[in-house]
CSV table of C-alpha atoms in Angstrom, one decimal:
chain,number,residue,atom,x,y,z
A,1,UNK,CA,-3.3,-12.6,50.7
A,2,UNK,CA,-2.6,-14.3,47.4
A,3,UNK,CA,-3.3,-12.7,44.0
A,4,UNK,CA,-5.1,-14.6,41.2
A,5,UNK,CA,-2.4,-15.5,38.7
A,6,UNK,CA,1.3,-15.3,37.9
A,7,UNK,CA,2.5,-16.1,34.4
A,8,UNK,CA,6.1,-17.2,34.7
A,9,UNK,CA,9.0,-18.1,32.5
A,10,UNK,CA,7.8,-16.3,29.4
A,11,UNK,CA,9.3,-13.6,27.2
A,12,UNK,CA,7.3,-10.4,27.5
A,13,UNK,CA,7.0,-8.2,24.4
A,14,UNK,CA,6.4,-4.5,24.7
A,15,UNK,CA,6.5,-1.7,22.1
A,16,UNK,CA,10.2,-1.2,22.8
A,17,UNK,CA,11.7,-4.5,24.1
A,18,UNK,CA,11.5,-8.2,24.7
A,19,UNK,CA,12.6,-9.5,28.1
A,20,UNK,CA,12.3,-12.5,30.3
A,21,UNK,CA,10.0,-11.6,33.1
A,22,UNK,CA,7.0,-12.8,35.1
A,23,UNK,CA,3.6,-11.0,35.1
A,24,UNK,CA,1.2,-10.9,38.0
A,25,UNK,CA,-2.6,-10.6,37.6
A,26,UNK,CA,-5.3,-9.8,40.1
A,27,UNK,CA,-9.0,-9.0,39.7
A,28,UNK,CA,-8.6,-8.7,35.9
A,29,UNK,CA,-5.7,-6.3,36.1
A,30,UNK,CA,-2.0,-6.5,35.6
A,31,UNK,CA,-0.5,-5.7,39.0
A,32,UNK,CA,3.2,-6.1,38.5
A,33,UNK,CA,6.0,-7.3,36.1
A,34,UNK,CA,9.4,-8.5,37.2
A,35,UNK,CA,11.7,-11.3,38.3
A,36,UNK,CA,10.0,-14.4,39.6
A,37,UNK,CA,11.4,-14.1,43.1
A,38,UNK,CA,9.7,-10.7,43.3
A,39,UNK,CA,6.2,-11.9,42.4
A,40,UNK,CA,3.6,-12.1,45.1
A,41,UNK,CA,2.0,-15.4,46.0
A,42,UNK,CA,-0.7,-16.5,43.6
A,43,UNK,CA,-3.5,-18.9,43.6
A,44,UNK,CA,-2.2,-20.3,40.3
A,45,UNK,CA,1.0,-20.1,38.4
A,46,UNK,CA,1.1,-20.6,34.6
A,47,UNK,CA,4.3,-21.9,33.0
A,48,UNK,CA,5.0,-19.9,29.9
A,49,UNK,CA,8.4,-21.3,29.2
A,50,UNK,CA,9.3,-21.0,25.5
A,51,UNK,CA,6.4,-18.7,24.8
A,52,UNK,CA,6.0,-15.0,24.0
A,53,UNK,CA,3.8,-13.0,26.3
A,54,UNK,CA,2.0,-10.4,24.2
A,55,UNK,CA,-0.7,-7.8,24.9
A,56,UNK,CA,-4.0,-8.9,23.5
A,57,UNK,CA,-4.5,-7.8,19.9
A,58,UNK,CA,-6.8,-4.8,19.3
A,59,UNK,CA,-8.5,-5.0,16.0
A,60,UNK,CA,-10.2,-1.6,15.2
A,61,UNK,CA,-11.9,-2.7,12.0
A,62,UNK,CA,-14.3,-5.6,12.1
A,63,UNK,CA,-17.9,-6.2,10.8
A,64,UNK,CA,-20.2,-8.4,12.9
A,65,UNK,CA,-23.9,-9.3,12.5
A,66,UNK,CA,-25.0,-6.6,10.0
A,67,UNK,CA,-25.8,-6.0,6.4
A,68,UNK,CA,-22.3,-7.1,5.2
A,69,UNK,CA,-21.3,-9.8,7.7
A,70,UNK,CA,-23.1,-13.0,8.8
A,71,UNK,CA,-21.3,-13.7,12.0
A,72,UNK,CA,-23.1,-13.4,15.3
A,73,UNK,CA,-21.1,-11.8,18.1
A,74,UNK,CA,-20.5,-15.2,19.7
A,75,UNK,CA,-19.1,-16.7,16.5
A,76,UNK,CA,-16.9,-13.7,15.5
A,77,UNK,CA,-15.5,-13.2,19.0
A,78,UNK,CA,-14.8,-16.9,19.4
A,79,UNK,CA,-12.7,-16.6,16.3
A,80,UNK,CA,-11.1,-13.5,17.8
A,81,UNK,CA,-10.3,-15.3,21.0
A,82,UNK,CA,-8.7,-18.2,19.1
A,83,UNK,CA,-6.6,-15.6,17.2
A,84,UNK,CA,-5.3,-13.7,20.2
A,85,UNK,CA,-7.7,-10.7,19.6
A,86,UNK,CA,-9.1,-9.4,22.9
A,87,UNK,CA,-10.7,-6.2,21.8
A,88,UNK,CA,-12.5,-5.4,18.5
A,89,UNK,CA,-14.2,-2.2,17.2
A,90,UNK,CA,-17.3,-2.9,15.1
A,91,UNK,CA,-19.7,-0.5,13.4
A,92,UNK,CA,-23.1,0.8,14.5
A,93,UNK,CA,-25.0,1.8,11.4
A,94,UNK,CA,-27.3,4.7,10.6
A,95,UNK,CA,-29.7,2.8,8.3
A,96,UNK,CA,-30.6,3.9,4.8
A,97,UNK,CA,-33.4,2.9,2.4
A,98,UNK,CA,-33.1,2.0,-1.3
A,99,UNK,CA,-34.2,-0.8,-3.5
A,100,UNK,CA,-31.1,-2.8,-2.5
A,101,UNK,CA,-30.9,-1.7,1.1
A,102,UNK,CA,-31.4,-4.3,3.9
A,103,UNK,CA,-33.5,-1.8,5.9
A,104,UNK,CA,-37.1,-0.9,5.4
A,105,UNK,CA,-36.9,2.4,7.3
A,106,UNK,CA,-34.4,5.1,8.0
A,107,UNK,CA,-33.1,4.8,11.6
A,108,UNK,CA,-30.7,7.0,13.6
A,109,UNK,CA,-27.2,6.3,14.6
A,110,UNK,CA,-28.4,6.0,18.2
A,111,UNK,CA,-30.7,3.2,17.1
A,112,UNK,CA,-27.7,1.5,15.4
A,113,UNK,CA,-25.7,1.8,18.6
A,114,UNK,CA,-28.4,0.2,20.7
A,115,UNK,CA,-28.9,-2.6,18.2
A,116,UNK,CA,-25.2,-3.5,18.2
A,117,UNK,CA,-24.8,-3.2,22.0
A,118,UNK,CA,-27.7,-5.7,22.2
A,119,UNK,CA,-26.0,-8.0,19.7
A,120,UNK,CA,-22.8,-7.7,21.7
A,121,UNK,CA,-24.3,-9.3,24.8
A,122,UNK,CA,-23.0,-12.6,23.4
A,123,UNK,CA,-19.4,-11.5,23.0
A,124,UNK,CA,-16.5,-13.5,24.3
A,125,UNK,CA,-14.0,-10.6,24.0
A,126,UNK,CA,-14.4,-6.8,24.6
A,127,UNK,CA,-15.8,-4.6,21.9
A,128,UNK,CA,-16.3,-0.9,21.0
A,129,UNK,CA,-18.2,0.7,18.2
A,130,UNK,CA,-17.6,3.2,15.5
A,131,UNK,CA,-20.6,5.2,14.3
A,132,UNK,CA,-21.3,4.4,10.6
A,133,UNK,CA,-22.8,7.2,8.5
A,134,UNK,CA,-24.7,6.0,5.4
A,135,UNK,CA,-26.8,8.9,4.3
A,136,UNK,CA,-26.7,12.7,4.1
A,137,UNK,CA,-29.2,13.5,6.8
A,138,UNK,CA,-28.8,16.9,8.5
A,139,UNK,CA,-30.3,15.4,11.7
A,140,UNK,CA,-27.1,13.5,12.1
A,141,UNK,CA,-25.4,16.6,13.5
A,142,UNK,CA,-27.8,16.7,16.4
A,143,UNK,CA,-26.7,13.2,17.4
A,144,UNK,CA,-22.9,13.4,17.3
A,145,UNK,CA,-22.3,15.2,20.7
A,146,UNK,CA,-24.2,12.7,22.8
A,147,UNK,CA,-22.7,9.7,20.9
A,148,UNK,CA,-19.2,11.0,21.7
A,149,UNK,CA,-20.2,11.4,25.3
A,150,UNK,CA,-21.4,7.8,25.4
A,151,UNK,CA,-18.0,6.5,24.2
A,152,UNK,CA,-18.6,6.4,20.4
A,153,UNK,CA,-15.6,8.6,19.5
A,154,UNK,CA,-15.0,7.7,15.9
A,155,UNK,CA,-17.3,7.8,12.8
A,156,UNK,CA,-17.0,6.1,9.5
A,157,UNK,CA,-18.0,7.4,6.1
A,158,UNK,CA,-17.8,6.0,2.5
A,159,UNK,CA,-16.9,7.7,-0.7
A,160,UNK,CA,-18.2,4.9,-2.8
A,161,UNK,CA,-21.2,2.4,-3.1
A,162,UNK,CA,-24.8,3.5,-3.0
A,163,UNK,CA,-24.4,4.8,0.5
A,164,UNK,CA,-21.3,6.9,-0.4
A,165,UNK,CA,-21.3,10.5,0.7
A,166,UNK,CA,-20.3,13.7,-1.2
A,167,UNK,CA,-17.2,15.5,-0.3
A,168,UNK,CA,-19.3,18.5,0.8
A,169,UNK,CA,-21.1,16.4,3.4
A,170,UNK,CA,-17.9,14.7,4.5
A,171,UNK,CA,-16.4,18.1,5.0
A,172,UNK,CA,-19.3,19.2,7.2
A,173,UNK,CA,-19.1,15.9,9.3
A,174,UNK,CA,-15.3,16.3,9.7
A,175,UNK,CA,-15.8,19.9,10.8
A,176,UNK,CA,-18.2,18.9,13.5
A,177,UNK,CA,-16.0,16.0,14.6
A,178,UNK,CA,-13.2,18.4,14.9
A,179,UNK,CA,-15.2,20.5,17.3
A,180,UNK,CA,-16.0,17.4,19.4
A,181,UNK,CA,-12.4,16.1,19.3
A,182,UNK,CA,-13.6,12.9,17.7
A,183,UNK,CA,-12.0,10.9,14.8
A,184,UNK,CA,-13.2,10.7,11.2
A,185,UNK,CA,-12.7,7.4,9.4
A,186,UNK,CA,-13.3,6.8,5.7
A,187,UNK,CA,-13.4,4.0,3.1
A,188,UNK,CA,-11.8,5.9,0.2
A,189,UNK,CA,-12.3,4.9,-3.5
A,190,UNK,CA,-13.5,7.3,-6.2
A,191,UNK,CA,-16.9,6.0,-6.9
A,192,UNK,CA,-17.3,7.4,-10.5
A,193,UNK,CA,-14.0,5.9,-11.6
A,194,UNK,CA,-14.9,2.5,-10.1
A,195,UNK,CA,-18.4,2.5,-11.5
A,196,UNK,CA,-17.4,3.6,-15.0
A,197,UNK,CA,-14.6,0.9,-15.2
A,198,UNK,CA,-16.9,-1.8,-13.9
A,199,UNK,CA,-19.6,-0.9,-16.5
A,200,UNK,CA,-16.9,-0.9,-19.2
A,201,UNK,CA,-15.6,-4.4,-18.2
A,202,UNK,CA,-19.1,-5.8,-17.9
A,203,UNK,CA,-20.1,-4.6,-21.3
A,204,UNK,CA,-17.0,-6.3,-22.7
A,205,UNK,CA,-17.9,-9.6,-20.9
A,206,UNK,CA,-14.8,-9.5,-18.7
A,207,UNK,CA,-16.5,-11.6,-16.0
A,208,UNK,CA,-13.4,-13.3,-14.7
A,209,UNK,CA,-12.6,-12.2,-11.1
A,210,UNK,CA,-9.0,-11.3,-12.1
A,211,UNK,CA,-10.6,-8.0,-13.5
A,212,UNK,CA,-11.6,-6.8,-10.0
A,213,UNK,CA,-8.3,-5.0,-9.3
A,214,UNK,CA,-8.4,-3.2,-12.6
A,215,UNK,CA,-12.0,-2.1,-12.0
A,216,UNK,CA,-11.2,-0.6,-8.6
A,217,UNK,CA,-7.7,0.7,-9.5
A,218,UNK,CA,-5.0,2.0,-7.1
A,219,UNK,CA,-5.3,5.5,-8.5
A,220,UNK,CA,-9.1,5.6,-7.6
A,221,UNK,CA,-8.2,4.7,-4.1
A,222,UNK,CA,-5.4,7.3,-4.0
A,223,UNK,CA,-7.7,10.0,-5.4
A,224,UNK,CA,-10.3,9.6,-2.7
A,225,UNK,CA,-7.7,9.1,0.0
A,226,UNK,CA,-6.1,12.4,-0.9
A,227,UNK,CA,-9.5,14.2,-1.0
A,228,UNK,CA,-10.5,13.1,2.5
A,229,UNK,CA,-7.1,13.6,4.1
A,230,UNK,CA,-7.1,17.2,2.6
A,231,UNK,CA,-10.5,17.8,4.1
A,232,UNK,CA,-9.3,16.6,7.5
A,233,UNK,CA,-6.3,18.9,7.3
A,234,UNK,CA,-8.4,21.9,6.3
A,235,UNK,CA,-10.9,21.3,9.1
A,236,UNK,CA,-8.3,20.4,11.7
A,237,UNK,CA,-9.8,17.0,12.4
A,238,UNK,CA,-8.2,13.8,13.4
A,239,UNK,CA,-8.6,11.4,10.5
A,240,UNK,CA,-7.8,7.7,10.1
A,241,UNK,CA,-7.7,6.2,6.6
A,242,UNK,CA,-8.8,2.5,6.7
A,243,UNK,CA,-7.8,-0.6,4.8
A,244,UNK,CA,-5.0,1.1,2.7
A,245,UNK,CA,-4.1,-1.4,0.0
A,246,UNK,CA,-1.6,0.3,-2.3
A,247,UNK,CA,1.5,2.4,-2.6
A,248,UNK,CA,-0.3,5.4,-4.2
A,249,UNK,CA,-2.9,5.6,-1.4
A,250,UNK,CA,-0.3,5.3,1.3
A,251,UNK,CA,1.8,7.9,-0.3
A,252,UNK,CA,-1.3,10.2,-0.4
A,253,UNK,CA,-1.8,9.8,3.4
A,254,UNK,CA,1.9,10.4,4.0
A,255,UNK,CA,1.8,13.7,2.3
A,256,UNK,CA,-0.5,15.0,5.0
A,257,UNK,CA,1.7,13.8,7.9
A,258,UNK,CA,4.5,16.3,7.2
A,259,UNK,CA,2.7,19.4,8.4
A,260,UNK,CA,1.5,18.5,11.9
A,261,UNK,CA,-1.9,17.3,10.6
A,262,UNK,CA,-3.7,14.6,12.5
A,263,UNK,CA,-3.7,12.0,9.8
A,264,UNK,CA,-3.2,8.3,10.4
A,265,UNK,CA,-3.8,5.1,8.4
A,266,UNK,CA,-4.1,1.4,8.6
A,267,UNK,CA,-3.6,-1.5,6.3
A,268,UNK,CA,-4.9,-5.1,6.7
A,269,UNK,CA,-3.3,-8.5,7.0
A,270,UNK,CA,-4.4,-9.5,3.5
A,271,UNK,CA,-2.8,-6.5,1.9
A,272,UNK,CA,0.6,-7.4,3.6
A,273,UNK,CA,0.6,-11.1,2.8
A,274,UNK,CA,-1.3,-11.7,-0.5
A,275,UNK,CA,-1.1,-10.4,-4.1
A,276,UNK,CA,-3.6,-10.2,-6.9
A,277,UNK,CA,-2.6,-13.7,-8.0
A,278,UNK,CA,-5.1,-14.8,-5.4
A,279,UNK,CA,-7.9,-14.0,-7.8
A,280,UNK,CA,-6.6,-16.6,-10.3
A,281,UNK,CA,-6.3,-19.2,-7.5
A,282,UNK,CA,-9.5,-18.6,-5.5
A,283,UNK,CA,-11.9,-16.7,-7.9
A,284,UNK,CA,-14.5,-14.6,-6.1
A,285,UNK,CA,-13.6,-15.8,-2.5
A,286,UNK,CA,-11.1,-13.0,-2.0
A,287,UNK,CA,-13.5,-10.4,-3.4
A,288,UNK,CA,-12.6,-7.4,-1.3
A,289,UNK,CA,-12.8,-3.6,-1.8
A,290,UNK,CA,-10.2,-2.2,-2.2
A,291,UNK,CA,-9.0,-5.3,-3.9
A,292,UNK,CA,-5.8,-7.2,-3.1
A,293,UNK,CA,-3.0,-5.7,-5.3
A,294,UNK,CA,0.5,-6.3,-6.6
A,295,UNK,CA,3.7,-7.5,-4.9
A,296,UNK,CA,5.0,-3.9,-5.1
A,297,UNK,CA,2.0,-2.7,-3.2
A,298,UNK,CA,2.5,-5.4,-0.5
A,299,UNK,CA,6.1,-4.2,-0.1
A,300,UNK,CA,4.8,-0.6,0.1
A,301,UNK,CA,2.6,-1.5,3.0
A,302,UNK,CA,5.6,-2.6,5.0
A,303,UNK,CA,7.6,0.4,3.9
A,304,UNK,CA,4.9,2.7,5.2
A,305,UNK,CA,4.4,0.7,8.4
A,306,UNK,CA,8.1,1.0,9.2
A,307,UNK,CA,8.1,4.7,8.4
A,308,UNK,CA,4.8,5.4,10.3
A,309,UNK,CA,2.5,6.7,7.6
A,310,UNK,CA,0.6,3.5,8.3
A,311,UNK,CA,0.5,2.6,12.0
A,312,UNK,CA,-2.1,-0.2,12.4
A,313,UNK,CA,-2.7,-3.6,10.9
A,314,UNK,CA,-6.4,-4.7,11.1
A,315,UNK,CA,-8.5,-7.5,9.6
A,316,UNK,CA,-11.6,-5.8,8.1
A,317,UNK,CA,-13.2,-9.1,9.1
A,318,UNK,CA,-16.4,-9.9,7.2
A,319,UNK,CA,-18.0,-13.3,7.5
A,320,UNK,CA,-19.7,-14.8,4.4
A,321,UNK,CA,-20.2,-18.3,3.1
A,322,UNK,CA,-18.5,-20.0,0.2
A,323,UNK,CA,-21.9,-20.4,-1.5
A,324,UNK,CA,-22.7,-16.7,-1.4
A,325,UNK,CA,-19.3,-15.7,-2.5
A,326,UNK,CA,-18.9,-18.2,-5.4
A,327,UNK,CA,-22.4,-17.6,-6.7
A,328,UNK,CA,-22.0,-13.9,-7.2
A,329,UNK,CA,-20.0,-12.0,-9.9
A,330,UNK,CA,-16.9,-10.0,-9.1
A,331,UNK,CA,-18.8,-6.8,-9.2
A,332,UNK,CA,-21.6,-7.9,-6.9
A,333,UNK,CA,-22.1,-8.2,-3.2
A,334,UNK,CA,-21.0,-9.8,-0.9
A,335,UNK,CA,-17.5,-8.3,-0.5
A,336,UNK,CA,-15.1,-9.0,2.3
A,337,UNK,CA,-13.1,-11.9,3.9
A,338,UNK,CA,-12.9,-13.3,7.4
A,339,UNK,CA,-9.6,-12.9,9.2
A,340,UNK,CA,-9.9,-12.6,13.0
A,341,UNK,CA,-8.7,-16.1,13.8
A,342,UNK,CA,-5.7,-16.1,11.5
A,343,UNK,CA,-4.5,-12.5,11.4
A,344,UNK,CA,-1.9,-12.6,14.2
A,345,UNK,CA,-0.2,-15.9,13.0
A,346,UNK,CA,-0.3,-14.9,9.4
A,347,UNK,CA,1.1,-11.4,9.9
A,348,UNK,CA,3.7,-12.7,12.4
A,349,UNK,CA,4.9,-15.2,9.9
A,350,UNK,CA,5.2,-12.6,7.1
A,351,UNK,CA,6.5,-9.7,9.2
A,352,UNK,CA,8.8,-11.4,11.6
A,353,UNK,CA,9.8,-14.7,10.0
A,354,UNK,CA,10.0,-13.6,6.4
A,355,UNK,CA,10.8,-9.9,6.6
A,356,UNK,CA,12.9,-9.8,9.8
A,357,UNK,CA,10.8,-7.2,11.6
A,358,UNK,CA,10.9,-7.2,15.4
A,359,UNK,CA,8.4,-8.4,18.0
A,360,UNK,CA,8.1,-4.9,19.4
A,361,UNK,CA,7.1,-3.8,15.8
A,362,UNK,CA,4.4,-6.5,15.8
A,363,UNK,CA,3.1,-5.3,19.2
A,364,UNK,CA,3.0,-1.7,18.1
A,365,UNK,CA,1.0,-2.2,14.9
A,366,UNK,CA,-1.4,-4.8,16.2
A,367,UNK,CA,-1.8,-3.9,19.9
A,368,UNK,CA,-0.5,-0.6,21.2
A,369,UNK,CA,-1.1,1.7,18.2
A,370,UNK,CA,-4.8,0.7,17.6
A,371,UNK,CA,-5.5,1.1,21.3
A,372,UNK,CA,-3.9,4.5,21.5
A,373,UNK,CA,-5.4,5.7,18.2
A,374,UNK,CA,-8.9,5.0,19.3
A,375,UNK,CA,-9.0,5.9,22.9
A,376,UNK,CA,-8.5,2.6,24.7
A,377,UNK,CA,-5.8,3.3,27.4
A,378,UNK,CA,-6.5,0.0,29.2
A,379,UNK,CA,-5.8,-2.1,26.1
A,380,UNK,CA,-2.9,-3.1,23.9
A,381,UNK,CA,-0.3,-3.0,26.7
A,382,UNK,CA,1.3,-5.0,29.5
A,383,UNK,CA,1.7,-2.0,31.8
A,384,UNK,CA,0.7,-2.5,35.4
A,385,UNK,CA,-2.7,-1.1,36.1
A,386,UNK,CA,-4.1,-2.0,32.7
A,387,UNK,CA,-6.5,-4.8,31.7
A,388,UNK,CA,-4.9,-8.3,31.8
A,389,UNK,CA,-5.6,-9.0,28.2
A,390,UNK,CA,-2.7,-11.3,27.4
A,391,UNK,CA,-1.7,-13.8,24.6
A,392,UNK,CA,0.7,-16.7,25.1
A,393,UNK,CA,2.2,-17.2,21.7
A,394,UNK,CA,4.5,-20.0,20.5
A,395,UNK,CA,6.8,-18.4,17.9
A,396,UNK,CA,8.2,-21.8,16.8
A,397,UNK,CA,5.1,-23.9,16.2
A,398,UNK,CA,4.3,-24.5,12.5
A,399,UNK,CA,0.9,-25.4,11.3
A,400,UNK,CA,-1.3,-25.2,8.2
A,401,UNK,CA,-4.3,-22.9,8.1
A,402,UNK,CA,-7.6,-24.6,7.2
A,403,UNK,CA,-11.2,-23.4,7.1
A,404,UNK,CA,-12.1,-26.6,9.0
A,405,UNK,CA,-10.9,-24.9,12.1
A,406,UNK,CA,-13.0,-21.7,11.7
A,407,UNK,CA,-15.0,-20.6,14.6
A,408,UNK,CA,-16.6,-17.9,12.4
A,409,UNK,CA,-19.6,-18.8,10.3
A,410,UNK,CA,-17.4,-18.4,7.3
A,411,UNK,CA,-16.7,-21.8,5.8
A,412,UNK,CA,-13.6,-20.7,3.8
A,413,UNK,CA,-10.4,-18.8,4.3
A,414,UNK,CA,-8.3,-16.9,1.8
A,415,UNK,CA,-5.3,-18.4,3.6
A,416,UNK,CA,-6.3,-22.0,3.0
A,417,UNK,CA,-3.3,-24.3,2.9
A,418,UNK,CA,-0.9,-21.6,4.0
A,419,UNK,CA,1.8,-22.9,6.3
A,420,UNK,CA,2.8,-20.5,9.1
A,421,UNK,CA,5.2,-20.6,12.0
A,422,UNK,CA,3.8,-19.0,15.1
A,423,UNK,CA,0.6,-20.0,16.9
A,424,UNK,CA,-1.7,-18.6,19.6
A,425,UNK,CA,-1.6,-21.0,22.6
A,426,UNK,CA,-3.8,-19.2,25.1
A,427,UNK,CA,-5.8,-15.9,25.2
A,428,UNK,CA,-6.7,-14.1,28.4
A,429,UNK,CA,-9.4,-11.5,28.7
A,430,UNK,CA,-9.1,-9.5,31.9
A,431,UNK,CA,-7.2,-12.3,33.5
A,432,UNK,CA,-9.5,-15.2,32.5
A,433,UNK,CA,-8.7,-17.6,29.7
A,434,UNK,CA,-11.1,-17.4,26.8
A,435,UNK,CA,-9.1,-19.7,24.4
A,436,UNK,CA,-6.7,-22.5,25.2
A,437,UNK,CA,-4.7,-24.5,22.7
A,438,UNK,CA,-7.2,-24.1,19.8
A,439,UNK,CA,-10.3,-24.5,22.0
A,440,UNK,CA,-12.7,-21.8,23.0
A,441,UNK,CA,-13.0,-21.9,26.8
A,442,UNK,CA,-14.6,-18.6,27.5
A,443,UNK,CA,-18.4,-18.1,27.9
A,444,UNK,CA,-20.6,-16.0,25.7
A,445,UNK,CA,-21.1,-12.7,27.5
A,446,UNK,CA,-17.6,-12.5,29.0
A,447,UNK,CA,-16.8,-9.7,26.7
A,448,UNK,CA,-18.1,-6.2,27.5
A,449,UNK,CA,-18.8,-3.0,25.6
A,450,UNK,CA,-16.0,-0.6,26.2
A,451,UNK,CA,-16.7,3.1,25.9
A,452,UNK,CA,-13.8,5.0,24.4
A,453,UNK,CA,-12.2,8.3,25.2
A,454,UNK,CA,-11.5,10.9,22.6
A,455,UNK,CA,-7.9,10.0,21.9
A,456,UNK,CA,-4.9,12.4,22.2
A,457,UNK,CA,-2.8,12.2,19.0
A,458,UNK,CA,0.7,13.6,18.9
A,459,UNK,CA,1.5,15.6,15.9
A,460,UNK,CA,2.8,13.5,13.0
């Protein structure tokens, strides 16, 4: 009996090697890899000559359809499919109420999970959820065990903004997460430093967006990164520092990886490919926190990715419109930038073409490591028996990025006009194409919610 599909003639990329081989798919699963003559008969054969065959990208840091991002699941995951991203991890929020809050009542984390799972019914790629903790509510601790059992095995906290948490409460959360074998995640900037500098600059009429990096400085990020990593070490909890932007913060995380502590970290595509000159060029469009920093910090992201202190490259995808971004001051919402559709080609061009890093390195930091870090054993790999989430990638095609091509609701890109070499040609989700040569071909609802395991982390 014939299997569904054989992808033939391509170059497969794993975390260790690249090699010419065919890959066989049946019922949504990779069933074998090997020489063409050894492949079973298939209902269809796909010619991947001249193309790289990559595992689908796993992006563990995206914002969809919530108080910071305008994308629906259909729009965001269409962008993901076009960009070779086959699994995303979004955030389910515990609501809070203030004068500036988008919510009119406090709701539980369970409520946030149900809301996001409902929104995700329109997804074109698979998705998981982090729990998002936005207030210091003792009732939270009664929810955590059942959330972990349901496949929500990581929880995000903030040290800044109006919903930032105190170190004391973060310690208590980490301690409970350690008991549950779950993962703590934190946005780390020292709030008092950032707020005092912002107030000082506003009083001095420093309203040009080029002041944003100085108002949220690298040392403020490093201070908070050090605090939370220390709390994780003292409580014995797995901790993942998100969107690391600078040398000082990456150095802080690295200090806690020499003693067997379970501390890991990510950076984002924009921190590896852009510098703070972007604020002179694009004004408030690249308004992100932490901000985009210096060329030395960009170099540091690659240094720490090579050494392992940082092990993941994500997007921190946030969809906003040009009108909303350009009609707000640098210190005001909305923050964030869209990146799901362009992250793989942009990072590939910088890491492989410009810096000479290998394709296995690319697969590690964008596919395998995020899957392993967050308990997704079926994702981020081309191993037989795992989900047939596969990207056919042309390493030689050159094109220019333009917001005109955006599937996201965002009508701008911080990479506008950037010429890159390397393009996603086709994206498969569990063996079925969801994007083909720049066109979305999957149907809304093809993506599924993926419950996650509590991950096993080797000692660093």
